[in-house]
Short mmCIF file of C-alpha atoms in Angstrom, two decimals:
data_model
loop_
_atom_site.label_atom_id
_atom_site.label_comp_id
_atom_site.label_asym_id
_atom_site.label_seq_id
_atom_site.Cartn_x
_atom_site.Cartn_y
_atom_site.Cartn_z
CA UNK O 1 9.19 6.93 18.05
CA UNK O 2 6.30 8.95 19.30
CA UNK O 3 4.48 7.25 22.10
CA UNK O 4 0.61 6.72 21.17
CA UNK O 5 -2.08 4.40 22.77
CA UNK O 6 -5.67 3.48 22.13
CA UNK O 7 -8.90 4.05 24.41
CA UNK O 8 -11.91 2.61 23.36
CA UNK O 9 -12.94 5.07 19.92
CA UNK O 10 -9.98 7.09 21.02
CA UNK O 11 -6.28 7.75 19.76
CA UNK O 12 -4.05 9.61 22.12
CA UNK O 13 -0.53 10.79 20.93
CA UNK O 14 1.23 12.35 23.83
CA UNK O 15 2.88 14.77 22.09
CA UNK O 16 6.64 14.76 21.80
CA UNK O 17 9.29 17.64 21.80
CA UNK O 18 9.04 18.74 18.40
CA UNK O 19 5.10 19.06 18.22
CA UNK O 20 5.69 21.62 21.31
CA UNK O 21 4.40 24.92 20.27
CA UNK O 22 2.42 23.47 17.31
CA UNK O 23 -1.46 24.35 17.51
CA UNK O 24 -3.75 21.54 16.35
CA UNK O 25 -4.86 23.26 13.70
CA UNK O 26 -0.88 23.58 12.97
CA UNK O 27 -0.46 20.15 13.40
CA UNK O 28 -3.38 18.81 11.02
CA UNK O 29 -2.24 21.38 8.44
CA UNK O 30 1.48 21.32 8.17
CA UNK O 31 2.73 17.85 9.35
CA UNK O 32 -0.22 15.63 8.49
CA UNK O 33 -1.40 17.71 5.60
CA UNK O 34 -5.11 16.21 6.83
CA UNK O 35 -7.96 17.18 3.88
CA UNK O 36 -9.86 20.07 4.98
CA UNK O 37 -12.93 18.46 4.98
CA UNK O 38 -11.86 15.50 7.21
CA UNK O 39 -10.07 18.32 9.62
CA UNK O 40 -12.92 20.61 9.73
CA UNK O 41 -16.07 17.43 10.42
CA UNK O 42 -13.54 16.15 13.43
CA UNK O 43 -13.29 20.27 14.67
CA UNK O 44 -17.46 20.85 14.40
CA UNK O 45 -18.15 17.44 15.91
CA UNK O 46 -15.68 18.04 18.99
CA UNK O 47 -13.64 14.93 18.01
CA UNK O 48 -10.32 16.53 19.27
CA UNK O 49 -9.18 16.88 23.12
CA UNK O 50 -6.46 17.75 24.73
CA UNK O 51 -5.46 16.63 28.23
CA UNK O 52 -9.43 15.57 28.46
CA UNK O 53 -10.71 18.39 27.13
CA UNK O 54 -12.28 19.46 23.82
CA UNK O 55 -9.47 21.26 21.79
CA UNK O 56 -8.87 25.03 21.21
CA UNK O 57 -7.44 24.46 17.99
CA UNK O 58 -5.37 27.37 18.12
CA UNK O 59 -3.39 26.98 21.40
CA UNK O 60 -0.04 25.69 20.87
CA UNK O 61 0.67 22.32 22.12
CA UNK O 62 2.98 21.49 25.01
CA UNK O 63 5.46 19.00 25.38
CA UNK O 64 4.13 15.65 26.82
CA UNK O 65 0.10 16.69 26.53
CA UNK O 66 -2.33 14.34 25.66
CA UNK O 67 -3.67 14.69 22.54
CA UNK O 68 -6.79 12.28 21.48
CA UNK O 69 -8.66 11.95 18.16
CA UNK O 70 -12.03 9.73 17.67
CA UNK O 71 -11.07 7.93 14.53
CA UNK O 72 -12.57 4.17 15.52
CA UNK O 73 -16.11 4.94 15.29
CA UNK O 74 -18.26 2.40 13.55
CA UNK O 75 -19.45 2.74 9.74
CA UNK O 76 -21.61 1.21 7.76
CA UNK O 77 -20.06 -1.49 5.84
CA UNK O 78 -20.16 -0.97 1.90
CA UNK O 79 -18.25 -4.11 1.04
CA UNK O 80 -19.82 -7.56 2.33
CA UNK O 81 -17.09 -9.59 4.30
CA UNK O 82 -16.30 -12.81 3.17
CA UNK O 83 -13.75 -15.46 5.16
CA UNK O 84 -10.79 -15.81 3.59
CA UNK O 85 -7.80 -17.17 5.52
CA UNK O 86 -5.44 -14.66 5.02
CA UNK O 87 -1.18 -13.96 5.12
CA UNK O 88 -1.07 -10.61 7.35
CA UNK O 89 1.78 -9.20 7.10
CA UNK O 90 1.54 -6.45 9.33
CA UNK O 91 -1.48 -4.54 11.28
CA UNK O 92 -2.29 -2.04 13.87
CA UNK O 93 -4.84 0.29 15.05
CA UNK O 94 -4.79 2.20 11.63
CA UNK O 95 -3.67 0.37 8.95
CA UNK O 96 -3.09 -3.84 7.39
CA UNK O 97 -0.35 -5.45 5.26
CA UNK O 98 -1.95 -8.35 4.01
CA UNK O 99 -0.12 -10.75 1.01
CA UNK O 100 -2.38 -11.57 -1.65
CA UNK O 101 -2.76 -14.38 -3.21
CA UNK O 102 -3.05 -15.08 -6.65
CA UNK O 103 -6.29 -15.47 -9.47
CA UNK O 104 -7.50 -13.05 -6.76
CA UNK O 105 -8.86 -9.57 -7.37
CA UNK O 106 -7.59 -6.62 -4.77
CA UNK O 107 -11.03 -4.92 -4.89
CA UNK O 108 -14.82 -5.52 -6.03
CA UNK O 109 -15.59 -4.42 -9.63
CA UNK O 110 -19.07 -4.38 -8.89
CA UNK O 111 -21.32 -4.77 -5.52
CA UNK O 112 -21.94 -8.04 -6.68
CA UNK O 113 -18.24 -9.38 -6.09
CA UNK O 114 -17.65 -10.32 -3.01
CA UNK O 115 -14.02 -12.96 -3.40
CA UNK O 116 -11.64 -10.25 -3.55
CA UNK O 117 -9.30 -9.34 -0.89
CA UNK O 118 -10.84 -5.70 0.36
CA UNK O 119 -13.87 -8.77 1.31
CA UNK O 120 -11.56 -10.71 3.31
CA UNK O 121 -9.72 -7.68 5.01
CA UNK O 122 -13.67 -6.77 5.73
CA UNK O 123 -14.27 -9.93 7.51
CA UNK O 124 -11.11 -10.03 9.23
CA UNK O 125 -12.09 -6.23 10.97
CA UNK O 126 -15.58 -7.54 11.77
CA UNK O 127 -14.34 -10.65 13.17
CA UNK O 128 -12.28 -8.24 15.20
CA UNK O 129 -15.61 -6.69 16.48
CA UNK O 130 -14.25 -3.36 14.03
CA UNK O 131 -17.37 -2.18 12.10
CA UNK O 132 -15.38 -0.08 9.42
CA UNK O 133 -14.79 0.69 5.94
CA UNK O 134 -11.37 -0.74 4.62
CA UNK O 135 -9.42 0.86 1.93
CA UNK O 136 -6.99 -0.57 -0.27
CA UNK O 137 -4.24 2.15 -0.62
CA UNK O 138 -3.02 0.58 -3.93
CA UNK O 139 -3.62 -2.41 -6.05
CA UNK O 140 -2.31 -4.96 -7.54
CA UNK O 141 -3.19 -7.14 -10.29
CA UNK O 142 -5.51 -10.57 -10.01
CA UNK O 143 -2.73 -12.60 -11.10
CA UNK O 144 0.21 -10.39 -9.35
CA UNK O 145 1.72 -11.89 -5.61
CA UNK O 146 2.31 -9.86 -2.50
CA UNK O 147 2.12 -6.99 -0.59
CA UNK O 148 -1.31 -4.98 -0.14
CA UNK O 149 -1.31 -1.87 1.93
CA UNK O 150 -5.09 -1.27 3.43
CA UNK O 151 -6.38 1.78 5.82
CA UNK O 152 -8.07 1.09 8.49
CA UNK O 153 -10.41 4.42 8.60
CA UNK O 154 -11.01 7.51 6.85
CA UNK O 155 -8.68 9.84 8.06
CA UNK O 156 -5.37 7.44 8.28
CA UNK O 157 -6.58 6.30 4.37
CA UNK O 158 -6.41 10.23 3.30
CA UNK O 159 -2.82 10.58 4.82
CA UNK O 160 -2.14 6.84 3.07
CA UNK O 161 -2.73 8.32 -0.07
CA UNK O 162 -0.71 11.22 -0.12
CA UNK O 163 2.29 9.49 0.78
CA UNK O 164 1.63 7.18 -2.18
CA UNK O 165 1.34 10.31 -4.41
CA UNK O 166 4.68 11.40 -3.01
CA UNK O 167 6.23 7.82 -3.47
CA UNK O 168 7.04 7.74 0.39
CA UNK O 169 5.64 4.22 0.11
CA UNK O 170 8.20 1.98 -1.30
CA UNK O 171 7.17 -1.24 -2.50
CA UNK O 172 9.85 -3.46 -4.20
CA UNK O 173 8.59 -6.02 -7.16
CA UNK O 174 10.27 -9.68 -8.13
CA UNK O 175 9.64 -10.71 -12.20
CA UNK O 176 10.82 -13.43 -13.93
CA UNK O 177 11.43 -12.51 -17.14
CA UNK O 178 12.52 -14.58 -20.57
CA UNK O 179 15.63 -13.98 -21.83
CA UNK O 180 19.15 -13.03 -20.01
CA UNK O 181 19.95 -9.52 -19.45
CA UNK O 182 22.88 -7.60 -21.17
CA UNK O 183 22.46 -4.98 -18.58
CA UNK O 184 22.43 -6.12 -14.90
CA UNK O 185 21.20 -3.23 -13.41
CA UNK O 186 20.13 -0.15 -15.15
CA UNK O 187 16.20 1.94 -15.69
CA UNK O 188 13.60 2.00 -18.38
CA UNK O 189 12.47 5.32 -19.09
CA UNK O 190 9.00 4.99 -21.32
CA UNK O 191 5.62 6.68 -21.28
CA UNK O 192 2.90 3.99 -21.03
CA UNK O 193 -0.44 5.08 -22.92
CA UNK O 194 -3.53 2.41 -23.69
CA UNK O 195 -3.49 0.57 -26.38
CA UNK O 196 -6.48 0.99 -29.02
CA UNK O 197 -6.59 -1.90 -30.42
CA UNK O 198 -7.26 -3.84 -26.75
CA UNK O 199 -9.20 -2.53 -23.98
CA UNK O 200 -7.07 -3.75 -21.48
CA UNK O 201 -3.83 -3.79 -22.96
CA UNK O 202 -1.27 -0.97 -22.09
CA UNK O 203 1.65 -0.15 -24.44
CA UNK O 204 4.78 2.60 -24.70
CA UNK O 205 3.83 5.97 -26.01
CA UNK O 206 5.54 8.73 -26.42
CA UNK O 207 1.92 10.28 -25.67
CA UNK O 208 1.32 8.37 -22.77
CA UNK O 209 1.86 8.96 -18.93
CA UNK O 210 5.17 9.23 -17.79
CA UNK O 211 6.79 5.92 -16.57
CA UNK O 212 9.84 4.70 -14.51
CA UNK O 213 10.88 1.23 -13.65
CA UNK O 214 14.34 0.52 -11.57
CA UNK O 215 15.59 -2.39 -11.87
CA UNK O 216 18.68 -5.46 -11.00
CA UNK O 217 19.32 -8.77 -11.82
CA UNK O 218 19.50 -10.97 -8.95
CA UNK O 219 19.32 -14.66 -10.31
CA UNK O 220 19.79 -15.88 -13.85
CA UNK O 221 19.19 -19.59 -14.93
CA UNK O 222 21.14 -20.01 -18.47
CA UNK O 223 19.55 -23.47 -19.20
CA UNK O 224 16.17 -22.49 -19.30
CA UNK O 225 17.30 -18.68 -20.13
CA UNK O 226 15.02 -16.62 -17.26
CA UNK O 227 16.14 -13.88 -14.66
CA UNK O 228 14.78 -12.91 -12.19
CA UNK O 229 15.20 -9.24 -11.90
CA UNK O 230 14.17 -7.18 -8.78
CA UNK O 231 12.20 -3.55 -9.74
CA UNK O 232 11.35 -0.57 -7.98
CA UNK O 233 8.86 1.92 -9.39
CA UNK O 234 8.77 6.25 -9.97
CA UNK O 235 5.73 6.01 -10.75
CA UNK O 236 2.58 3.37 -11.13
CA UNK O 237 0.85 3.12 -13.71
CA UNK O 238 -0.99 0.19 -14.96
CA UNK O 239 1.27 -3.05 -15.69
CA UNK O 240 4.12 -0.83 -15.90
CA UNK O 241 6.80 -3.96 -15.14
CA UNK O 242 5.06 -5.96 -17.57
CA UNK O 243 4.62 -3.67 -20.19
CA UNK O 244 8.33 -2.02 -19.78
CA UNK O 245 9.86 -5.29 -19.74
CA UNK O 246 8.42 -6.50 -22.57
CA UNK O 247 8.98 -3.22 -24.59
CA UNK O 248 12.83 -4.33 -23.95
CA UNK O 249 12.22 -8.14 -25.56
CA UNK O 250 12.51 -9.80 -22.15
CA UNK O 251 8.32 -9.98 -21.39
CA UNK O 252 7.16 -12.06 -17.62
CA UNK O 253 7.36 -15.44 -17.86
CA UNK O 254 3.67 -16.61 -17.95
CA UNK O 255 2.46 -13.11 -19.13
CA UNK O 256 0.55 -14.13 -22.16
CA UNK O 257 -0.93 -10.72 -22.72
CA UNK O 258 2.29 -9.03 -22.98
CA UNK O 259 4.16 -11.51 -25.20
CA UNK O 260 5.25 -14.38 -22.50
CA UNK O 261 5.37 -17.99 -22.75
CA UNK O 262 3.39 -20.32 -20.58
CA UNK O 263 5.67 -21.73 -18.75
CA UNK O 264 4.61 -19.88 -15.22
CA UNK O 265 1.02 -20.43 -14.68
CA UNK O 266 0.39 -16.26 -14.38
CA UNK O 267 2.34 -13.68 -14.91
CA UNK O 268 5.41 -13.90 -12.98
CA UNK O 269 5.43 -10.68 -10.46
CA UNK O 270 5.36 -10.91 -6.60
CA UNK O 271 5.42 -7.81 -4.36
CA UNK O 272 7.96 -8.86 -2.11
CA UNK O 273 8.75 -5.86 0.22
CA UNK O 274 6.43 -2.76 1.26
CA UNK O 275 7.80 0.01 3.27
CA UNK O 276 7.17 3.23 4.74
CA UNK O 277 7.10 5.60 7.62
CA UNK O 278 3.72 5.07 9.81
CA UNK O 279 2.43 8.52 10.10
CA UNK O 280 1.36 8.49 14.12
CA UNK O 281 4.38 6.76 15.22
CA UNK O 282 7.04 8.10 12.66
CA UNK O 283 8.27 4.33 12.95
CA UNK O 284 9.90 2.55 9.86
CA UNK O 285 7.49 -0.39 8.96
CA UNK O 286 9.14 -2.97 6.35
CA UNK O 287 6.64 -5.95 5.34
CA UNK O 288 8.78 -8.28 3.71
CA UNK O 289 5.70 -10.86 1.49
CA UNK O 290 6.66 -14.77 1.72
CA UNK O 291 5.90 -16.55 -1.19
CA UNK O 292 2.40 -18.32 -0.80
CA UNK O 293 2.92 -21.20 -3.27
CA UNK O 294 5.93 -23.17 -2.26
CA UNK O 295 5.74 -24.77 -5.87
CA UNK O 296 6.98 -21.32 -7.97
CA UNK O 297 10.22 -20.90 -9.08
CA UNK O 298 10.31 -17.96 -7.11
CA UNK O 299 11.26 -19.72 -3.87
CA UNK O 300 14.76 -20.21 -5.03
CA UNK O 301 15.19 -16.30 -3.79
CA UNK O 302 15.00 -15.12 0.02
CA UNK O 303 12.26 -12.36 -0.05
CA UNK O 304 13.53 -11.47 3.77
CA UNK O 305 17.24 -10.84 1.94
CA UNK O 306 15.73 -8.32 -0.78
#
């Protein structure tokens, strides 16, 4: 794990073996991949040091050298906070795991919102005393459970989203779907386009984007004929689980929209794990999400055992 420490506005990596020889021009470019934009406003406002002192970007670095970045400088909050008492799964100086409830929107549709969760992560920084803008690095949906990856400021939220792109940010799903499945473990392959005929209904076209859902049974319950499957995702597009799964006859239990019966009171999808490799530290970070309402049939299942 590479050794790093806050000061004040300041984040100093002391730079380990394999960064030895690396410039830091080098080292935003080829291992962090940092925008240019992002890389060249730190360079012109002297936001880099080294050992104390403002960086020659192309020196190479040397083994044990203090490098320090000013990422923790106030901004001027866009999204009003608003107290929430929220499930945090997992924070530090750059980024928040926080579980989401449900009938609860990850972001504001409009300046006017201000119950979603990006409000409550807002409050949560300010309450800190940390004046910054939050990202949400994905979403989920109002009615969907779990695990919410947020970044903490600009530069950390840029990185955030490239590892997304890449799908070096695992997140693993629970559904309860109707029906029991012939096949216990197996992968729907189907493009997902929109669906004309409802504006926010998805549906499997060949036209549509490409879309990959993993998935295994883990618990079946013959007498009122539900699994509950867990998925893992290629790719994200919008209610891909729902929509594959009911493509397949075996829709979430509760997802109305898609073809499910009421008998969950939402759609039946919890984000149960999160994991990925924290881009400072290079440490693994697993989030596993408890499930918030004790009351859900979901509770049968260990979330710390998927």
């Amino acid at each position: 794990m590479i050794q790093t420490h806050r000061k004040g506005d300041w984040f100093e990596i002391i730079v380990p073996d394999k960064w030895a020889n690396f410039s830091v021009e080098e080292l935003f470019r080829n291992i962090w991949h940092a925008p240019k934009k992002q890389t060249h406003s730190l360079r012109m406002e002297k936001r880099v040091k080294v050992n104390g002192q403002i960086a020659v970007w192309t020196v190479p670095l040397k083994r044990k050298d203090r490098l320090e970045i000013q990422f923790f400088t106030e901004e001027e909050l866009t999204i009003k906070p608003t107290f929430y008492d929220l499930s945090i799964l997992y924070e530090d100086d750059h980024l928040l795991v926080v579980n989401k409830p449900a009938n609860m929107d990850t972001h504001p549709n409009s300046s006017e919102q201000t119950d979603t969760l990006a409000n409550a992560v807002a409050f949560h920084l300010q309450a800190k005393g940390e004046y910054r803008q939050v990202k949400h690095i994905h979403r989920l949906d109002k009615d969907t459970t779990g695990a919410v990856l947020f970044a903490k400021h600009p530069f950390i939220g840029s990185i955030l989203d490239q590892l997304l792109e890449k799908r070096e940010i695992k997140r693993t799903y629970l559904a309860i779907v109707h029906g029991i499945l012939s096949t216990k473990k197996g992968t729907i392959k189907e493009s997902i386009g929109r669906d004309r005929h409802h504006a926010t209904r998805r549906r499997v076209s060949p036209g549509g984007q490409k879309a990959i859902t993993h998935y295994e049974v883990i618990d079946t319950n013959h007498q009122e004929s539900i699994s509950i499957v867990k998925c893992s995702l290629e790719t994200g597009r919008t209610h891909q689980i729902r929509v594959h799964f009911s493509y397949i006859g075996h829709p979430l239990a509760g997802d109305q929209l898609y073809g499910g019966n009421p008998i969950f009171p939402r759609q039946a999808l919890h984000a149960v794990k999160l994991e990925l490799i924290h881009p400072f530290t290079e440490e693994m970070i697993q989030c596993h999400a408890p499930f918030l309402d004790k009351k859900e049939i979901f509770t049968r299942i260990d979330p710390y055992r998927i």
